[in-house]
Amino acid sequence: MSAVGAERPPSTPADLRALGPRLLRRGGGADRPPLRPGQRRARRRAVLAALAFMSPWIIGFLVFTAWPIGYSLYLSLTDYDVINAPTFVGLDNYVRLVNDPDVRLALGNTVVFTLLQVPTYVVLAFALALLLDKAGRSTGFFRTAFFLPRMTPPVAVGVLVLLLLNGQNGLLNVALGWFGIDGPNWTTDSFWIKPGLVLMSLWTVGGSVLIMLAALRNVPSELLDAAKVDGAGFWRRTWHVTTPLVSGPLFFLVVVNTIGALQTFTEAYTAYFGSTGGYGNDAALFYAIYLFQQAFQFFNMGYASALAWLLFLVVLAITAVQLVVSRKLVYYEGDR
Amino acid sequence: MIPVCVAVVGALTVSACAQGQGGGATDAATYDAESDVTGTLEVLGFGLSDEVAETRAERAQEALSDVDVQLVEGGLDPQRFLTAVASGDSPDLIYSTRSQIGSFASRGVLRPLSSCLEGEGVDTGQYVDSALSQVTFDGEVYALPEFNVVQVLAANPDLLEEAGVEIPQVDGSDWEAIPEATDALKEAAGPDAIGYDSKLPEFFPLWARANGAELISEDGRTAQLDDPAAVEALELAVEVLERQGGFGDVQALRDASDFFGAGNQFASNTLGAFPIEQWYINVLNDVSPDAPVVFDTFKDRDGEAIAYASGGSWAIPTGSANPQAACRYAVTMTEVDSWLAAAEARIAVREEEGKPFTGLLTGNREADEQIRELVEEAEQPWQGGIEATYTANENTFSLPANPADAEFTQAWQDGVNRVLNGQAEPAESLARAQEEAQAALDEAWQQWDSAGGDPAQVSQDPVDPAEVSPSAGADG
């Protein structure tokens, strides 16, 4: 504080940005008087105590996350079937991966599903949150009602896919029939399988609705009132005031759902590749399912590890692009 | 992403701790039917699901009175089993589907059973041939087969009469009659019903064999999925579905049916006929005893009964700490007297419920014959079901054990599914399936052969990767 004592305290992001380089130049306390031996010991003890308290997490992270990730990278360079010792094969698994038509199929399916699912899911979550925001005293009831389906185990949702979306007597087609619409075979027509799975994924939209509802509650009412006074209707207020102010949570939902969609597994596996008497539709062969088949049905663990790393790189690349784009589109409160 | 990485490597992490726990091609353990056995016996994959299992398990426990038998119930999970073996914590005995035995044996995780069978005085001639061939890998028996699942034809007599269709038109003996019979049954059954279900994709091997095709060579080394007879079989079985709106419509109707309930397809008159496993006879008898149904055998094009056999089996892992107990347990579970005791128990239960005993297919020919004598004449249609079941059991075929069963099965299923989903024509699709299956077989057999056919070498000396093209399984 002594170094900036003559100045007004930093209070805005701009102040902090200006101050940053100076703080860095100070090397974390070059201007401060040197610590006395007693203070050094106390600080060291404090650091050790902090590390001791953090050690369960650190050890857990190293043993159960960092080491397996590193080991999977090693395995991706080997031929490994669980029983025999891994044999180093260099980049052969990656070469195989590039030439594997099923990888292209699975990756294509996954990307198409993601492109369909994420916008639908986020827009629906936002729309329901807007409705809930207007629900007044009954918000609590609807909030619970929307969230309850999220408690359904994914495997059960996989079974529900086959029941609710059945082309013959599924609830969806029955409902469409009330309006004179002859619904498709959502669960068996290759063209409609992915849209069907997207529809079923909306089953769990309640969690995201709650996130968006919390974000909407933080939108300053004076801004909305001012827009209203200026003559803006509901849609203009939503598009020009509300949406920019909640773009941060919206972006969060986009990123999280994109990662989730790229890893889609349980529902599709249960519906199409579990115990289905051998019937598995290529249109539902998502990347994680193919990875699972290679790892746990064919025991090509080395190849499966290479597949996992490819997925990691794909997710990384997509998330990086989203982050770059978000700099222009997303508004954060702290940046004001 | 991290969860995916962790999911994949989680099992690997455990298994990395110890590899190559395989035993040997020649079992060093000594077996003697007269010797006492002690210790513990951990059995993986077998559950006491009914009186048939309970009765035999009690007899096996009596035969091993000084052994602490621990049953880890639930179906065998190959991932769990292989990981346990790799980490040196192998179960002593496993109960596995017979189709997995070749893959397990080729990985060197199963003990050959020659010494066990010799020591316990077991004559392998008592087993049903097709069941025994499924557990015989490269000339060596690796498991004791039990149960036999076969297919029979089930049909709705009311719909058959309405459609003017006779059983021979749908039992496989007259392929030229099938398309027309399908149309007639579909018309009789109505738009929300299946006239004739060829049960693809799972029954493709049955249709192929009915047309004289063998999907894999007798030695398990050569895939024959592109056999013209197999292609022709697929064309017909798919045509049956296409004549009823296509596979999508038929599968949706299958999914919508109350298959195991009182509103099943026969009780609700929504299915004309289909080949089905014999256990479904008991399901129908239990849930809809008055439903219109008749049974017969499914037949090949020469009019001979035919069925595609599958079932369970007992195998001893190489890491078994108590192979003597494991051997005796497996032998006792599958011996004739145990099956007879189990049949008596089943008969008592069925009598108590006022239902007919429809027999047991044990995988043991002698047991089957003796149990058949216990089966009393039942009312129709159940008597027809019993006769069809036993006739089918005498005319079974199976796919021989091979080291790439999972990949081979996946290949033909994918081949059939591509046609069902309208992505490929039968010949084109089975040609691709042939390439995929053969690549997987070649790779697996090469590993086995390079180890000299010795399970111990397989598990201890991994194949040189330079000898195996890593892309072999993917390019087809």
mmCIF file of N, CA, C and O in Angstrom, chain A residues 283-329:
data_model
loop_
_atom_site.group_PDB
_atom_site.id
_atom_site.type_symbol
_atom_site.label_atom_id
_atom_site.label_comp_id
_atom_site.label_asym_id
_atom_site.label_seq_id
_atom_site.Cartn_x
_atom_site.Cartn_y
_atom_site.Cartn_z
ATOM 1 N N ALA A 283 -26.331 -44.716 -36.645
ATOM 2 C CA ALA A 283 -26.633 -43.304 -36.420
ATOM 3 C C ALA A 283 -26.478 -42.930 -34.948
ATOM 4 O O ALA A 283 -26.360 -41.759 -34.613
ATOM 5 N N ALA A 284 -26.484 -43.924 -34.074
ATOM 6 C CA ALA A 284 -26.346 -43.650 -32.637
ATOM 7 C C ALA A 284 -24.962 -44.050 -32.123
ATOM 8 O O ALA A 284 -24.732 -44.065 -30.918
ATOM 9 N N LEU A 285 -24.066 -44.390 -33.051
ATOM 10 C CA LEU A 285 -22.716 -44.768 -32.621
ATOM 11 C C LEU A 285 -21.920 -43.500 -32.320
ATOM 12 O O LEU A 285 -21.271 -42.937 -33.203
ATOM 13 N N PHE A 286 -22.002 -43.044 -31.094
ATOM 14 C CA PHE A 286 -21.261 -41.852 -30.703
ATOM 15 C C PHE A 286 -19.832 -42.218 -30.332
ATOM 16 O O PHE A 286 -19.523 -43.390 -30.055
ATOM 17 N N TYR A 287 -19.012 -41.203 -30.287
ATOM 18 C CA TYR A 287 -17.578 -41.427 -30.114
ATOM 19 C C TYR A 287 -17.277 -42.175 -28.820
ATOM 20 O O TYR A 287 -16.471 -43.104 -28.800
ATOM 21 N N ALA A 288 -17.919 -41.777 -27.734
ATOM 22 C CA ALA A 288 -17.652 -42.433 -26.442
ATOM 23 C C ALA A 288 -18.089 -43.896 -26.466
ATOM 24 O O ALA A 288 -17.486 -44.739 -25.790
ATOM 25 N N ILE A 289 -19.124 -44.194 -27.251
ATOM 26 C CA ILE A 289 -19.578 -45.588 -27.354
ATOM 27 C C ILE A 289 -18.534 -46.419 -28.105
ATOM 28 O O ILE A 289 -18.187 -47.529 -27.691
ATOM 29 N N TYR A 290 -18.024 -45.855 -29.192
ATOM 30 C CA TYR A 290 -16.997 -46.579 -29.953
ATOM 31 C C TYR A 290 -15.751 -46.790 -29.094
ATOM 32 O O TYR A 290 -15.137 -47.861 -29.107
ATOM 33 N N LEU A 291 -15.413 -45.760 -28.347
ATOM 34 C CA LEU A 291 -14.257 -45.856 -27.439
ATOM 35 C C LEU A 291 -14.483 -46.984 -26.412
ATOM 36 O O LEU A 291 -13.592 -47.800 -26.158
ATOM 37 N N PHE A 292 -15.692 -47.009 -25.879
ATOM 38 C CA PHE A 292 -16.032 -48.053 -24.893
ATOM 39 C C PHE A 292 -15.937 -49.442 -25.526
ATOM 40 O O PHE A 292 -15.404 -50.381 -24.912
ATOM 41 N N GLN A 293 -16.453 -49.565 -26.738
ATOM 42 C CA GLN A 293 -16.404 -50.875 -27.400
ATOM 43 C C GLN A 293 -14.963 -51.343 -27.572
ATOM 44 O O GLN A 293 -14.639 -52.507 -27.313
ATOM 45 N N GLN A 294 -14.119 -50.424 -28.031
ATOM 46 C CA GLN A 294 -12.723 -50.811 -28.232
ATOM 47 C C GLN A 294 -12.057 -51.182 -26.903
ATOM 48 O O GLN A 294 -11.271 -52.131 -26.843
ATOM 49 N N ALA A 295 -12.384 -50.446 -25.860
ATOM 50 C CA ALA A 295 -11.718 -50.675 -24.575
ATOM 51 C C ALA A 295 -12.255 -51.908 -23.863
ATOM 52 O O ALA A 295 -11.479 -52.774 -23.439
ATOM 53 N N PHE A 296 -13.562 -51.993 -23.753
ATOM 54 C CA PHE A 296 -14.136 -52.984 -22.830
ATOM 55 C C PHE A 296 -14.860 -54.143 -23.513
ATOM 56 O O PHE A 296 -15.274 -55.076 -22.840
ATOM 57 N N GLN A 297 -15.051 -54.089 -24.817
ATOM 58 C CA GLN A 297 -15.590 -55.257 -25.517
ATOM 59 C C GLN A 297 -14.474 -55.990 -26.258
ATOM 60 O O GLN A 297 -14.415 -57.212 -26.239
ATOM 61 N N PHE A 298 -13.606 -55.203 -26.909
ATOM 62 C CA PHE A 298 -12.533 -55.835 -27.685
ATOM 63 C C PHE A 298 -11.194 -55.798 -26.935
ATOM 64 O O PHE A 298 -10.223 -56.361 -27.415
ATOM 65 N N PHE A 299 -11.144 -55.088 -25.840
ATOM 66 C CA PHE A 299 -9.944 -54.986 -25.011
ATOM 67 C C PHE A 299 -8.731 -54.451 -25.778
ATOM 68 O O PHE A 299 -7.611 -54.866 -25.542
ATOM 69 N N ASN A 300 -8.990 -53.535 -26.682
ATOM 70 C CA ASN A 300 -7.902 -52.802 -27.338
ATOM 71 C C ASN A 300 -7.648 -51.535 -26.529
ATOM 72 O O ASN A 300 -7.990 -50.429 -26.932
ATOM 73 N N MET A 301 -7.054 -51.720 -25.356
ATOM 74 C CA MET A 301 -6.930 -50.593 -24.429
ATOM 75 C C MET A 301 -5.989 -49.505 -24.962
ATOM 76 O O MET A 301 -6.200 -48.323 -24.711
ATOM 77 N N GLY A 302 -4.939 -49.914 -25.652
ATOM 78 C CA GLY A 302 -4.025 -48.918 -26.205
ATOM 79 C C GLY A 302 -4.729 -48.052 -27.226
ATOM 80 O O GLY A 302 -4.636 -46.818 -27.196
ATOM 81 N N TYR A 303 -5.477 -48.697 -28.112
ATOM 82 C CA TYR A 303 -6.204 -47.963 -29.145
ATOM 83 C C TYR A 303 -7.272 -47.081 -28.509
ATOM 84 O O TYR A 303 -7.468 -45.925 -28.911
ATOM 85 N N ALA A 304 -7.944 -47.610 -27.506
ATOM 86 C CA ALA A 304 -8.984 -46.828 -26.824
ATOM 87 C C ALA A 304 -8.378 -45.593 -26.159
ATOM 88 O O ALA A 304 -8.990 -44.520 -26.141
ATOM 89 N N SER A 305 -7.178 -45.730 -25.629
ATOM 90 C CA SER A 305 -6.519 -44.576 -25.007
ATOM 91 C C SER A 305 -6.209 -43.519 -26.059
ATOM 92 O O SER A 305 -6.366 -42.317 -25.812
ATOM 93 N N ALA A 306 -5.782 -43.975 -27.229
ATOM 94 C CA ALA A 306 -5.528 -43.013 -28.314
ATOM 95 C C ALA A 306 -6.832 -42.314 -28.706
ATOM 96 O O ALA A 306 -6.847 -41.100 -28.947
ATOM 97 N N LEU A 307 -7.912 -43.068 -28.746
ATOM 98 C CA LEU A 307 -9.216 -42.470 -29.043
ATOM 99 C C LEU A 307 -9.583 -41.422 -28.003
ATOM 100 O O LEU A 307 -10.106 -40.356 -28.321
ATOM 101 N N ALA A 308 -9.300 -41.736 -26.740
ATOM 102 C CA ALA A 308 -9.622 -40.791 -25.668
ATOM 103 C C ALA A 308 -8.821 -39.503 -25.823
ATOM 104 O O ALA A 308 -9.351 -38.408 -25.615
ATOM 105 N N TRP A 309 -7.587 -39.645 -26.235
ATOM 106 C CA TRP A 309 -6.776 -38.429 -26.400
ATOM 107 C C TRP A 309 -7.229 -37.605 -27.596
ATOM 108 O O TRP A 309 -7.170 -36.384 -27.570
ATOM 109 N N LEU A 310 -7.689 -38.263 -28.627
ATOM 110 C CA LEU A 310 -8.232 -37.508 -29.761
ATOM 111 C C LEU A 310 -9.459 -36.715 -29.307
ATOM 112 O O LEU A 310 -9.608 -35.533 -29.633
ATOM 113 N N LEU A 311 -10.306 -37.362 -28.531
ATOM 114 C CA LEU A 311 -11.496 -36.668 -28.040
ATOM 115 C C LEU A 311 -11.095 -35.477 -27.164
ATOM 116 O O LEU A 311 -11.691 -34.401 -27.244
ATOM 117 N N PHE A 312 -10.080 -35.695 -26.364
ATOM 118 C CA PHE A 312 -9.591 -34.614 -25.517
ATOM 119 C C PHE A 312 -9.161 -33.419 -26.378
ATOM 120 O O PHE A 312 -9.505 -32.267 -26.087
ATOM 121 N N LEU A 313 -8.437 -33.703 -27.442
ATOM 122 C CA LEU A 313 -7.957 -32.620 -28.302
ATOM 123 C C LEU A 313 -9.125 -31.925 -29.000
ATOM 124 O O LEU A 313 -9.131 -30.701 -29.155
ATOM 125 N N VAL A 314 -10.112 -32.702 -29.407
ATOM 126 C CA VAL A 314 -11.284 -32.112 -30.065
ATOM 127 C C VAL A 314 -12.021 -31.194 -29.093
ATOM 128 O O VAL A 314 -12.374 -30.053 -29.431
ATOM 129 N N VAL A 315 -12.228 -31.675 -27.878
ATOM 130 C CA VAL A 315 -12.919 -30.863 -26.875
ATOM 131 C C VAL A 315 -12.112 -29.609 -26.576
ATOM 132 O O VAL A 315 -12.653 -28.495 -26.480
ATOM 133 N N LEU A 316 -10.806 -29.785 -26.469
ATOM 134 C CA LEU A 316 -9.927 -28.645 -26.178
ATOM 135 C C LEU A 316 -10.035 -27.596 -27.278
ATOM 136 O O LEU A 316 -10.164 -26.395 -27.013
ATOM 137 N N ALA A 317 -9.997 -28.065 -28.524
ATOM 138 C CA ALA A 317 -10.041 -27.131 -29.647
ATOM 139 C C ALA A 317 -11.374 -26.394 -29.686
ATOM 140 O O ALA A 317 -11.415 -25.164 -29.857
ATOM 141 N N ILE A 318 -12.451 -27.137 -29.514
ATOM 142 C CA ILE A 318 -13.774 -26.496 -29.573
ATOM 143 C C ILE A 318 -13.938 -25.501 -28.431
ATOM 144 O O ILE A 318 -14.433 -24.384 -28.614
ATOM 145 N N THR A 319 -13.492 -25.872 -27.258
ATOM 146 C CA THR A 319 -13.613 -24.970 -26.111
ATOM 147 C C THR A 319 -12.749 -23.723 -26.317
ATOM 148 O O THR A 319 -13.160 -22.608 -25.960
ATOM 149 N N ALA A 320 -11.580 -23.912 -26.906
ATOM 150 C CA ALA A 320 -10.708 -22.758 -27.158
ATOM 151 C C ALA A 320 -11.375 -21.794 -28.120
ATOM 152 O O ALA A 320 -11.360 -20.565 -27.906
ATOM 153 N N VAL A 321 -11.980 -22.347 -29.167
ATOM 154 C CA VAL A 321 -12.685 -21.492 -30.131
ATOM 155 C C VAL A 321 -13.824 -20.755 -29.432
ATOM 156 O O VAL A 321 -14.024 -19.542 -29.631
ATOM 157 N N GLN A 322 -14.545 -21.465 -28.597
ATOM 158 C CA GLN A 322 -15.658 -20.830 -27.880
ATOM 159 C C GLN A 322 -15.150 -19.705 -26.986
ATOM 160 O O GLN A 322 -15.774 -18.645 -26.886
ATOM 161 N N LEU A 323 -14.018 -19.919 -26.356
ATOM 162 C CA LEU A 323 -13.474 -18.890 -25.466
ATOM 163 C C LEU A 323 -13.067 -17.649 -26.256
ATOM 164 O O LEU A 323 -13.305 -16.514 -25.828
ATOM 165 N N VAL A 324 -12.472 -17.872 -27.424
ATOM 166 C CA VAL A 324 -12.071 -16.731 -28.249
ATOM 167 C C VAL A 324 -13.305 -15.951 -28.688
ATOM 168 O O VAL A 324 -13.352 -14.713 -28.594
ATOM 169 N N VAL A 325 -14.293 -16.704 -29.156
ATOM 170 C CA VAL A 325 -15.527 -16.049 -29.609
ATOM 171 C C VAL A 325 -16.200 -15.321 -28.452
ATOM 172 O O VAL A 325 -16.752 -14.227 -28.613
ATOM 173 N N SER A 326 -16.113 -15.910 -27.278
ATOM 174 C CA SER A 326 -16.820 -15.330 -26.137
ATOM 175 C C SER A 326 -16.298 -13.956 -25.760
ATOM 176 O O SER A 326 -17.011 -13.144 -25.191
ATOM 177 N N ARG A 327 -15.033 -13.666 -26.114
ATOM 178 C CA ARG A 327 -14.485 -12.348 -25.763
ATOM 179 C C ARG A 327 -15.263 -11.223 -26.425
ATOM 180 O O ARG A 327 -15.343 -10.128 -25.916
ATOM 181 N N LYS A 328 -15.837 -11.517 -27.566
ATOM 182 C CA LYS A 328 -16.602 -10.484 -28.270
ATOM 183 C C LYS A 328 -18.089 -10.506 -27.880
ATOM 184 O O LYS A 328 -18.760 -9.505 -28.000
ATOM 185 N N LEU A 329 -18.546 -11.655 -27.435
ATOM 186 C CA LEU A 329 -19.995 -11.799 -27.249
ATOM 187 C C LEU A 329 -20.451 -11.830 -25.788
ATOM 188 O O LEU A 329 -21.612 -11.600 -25.509
#
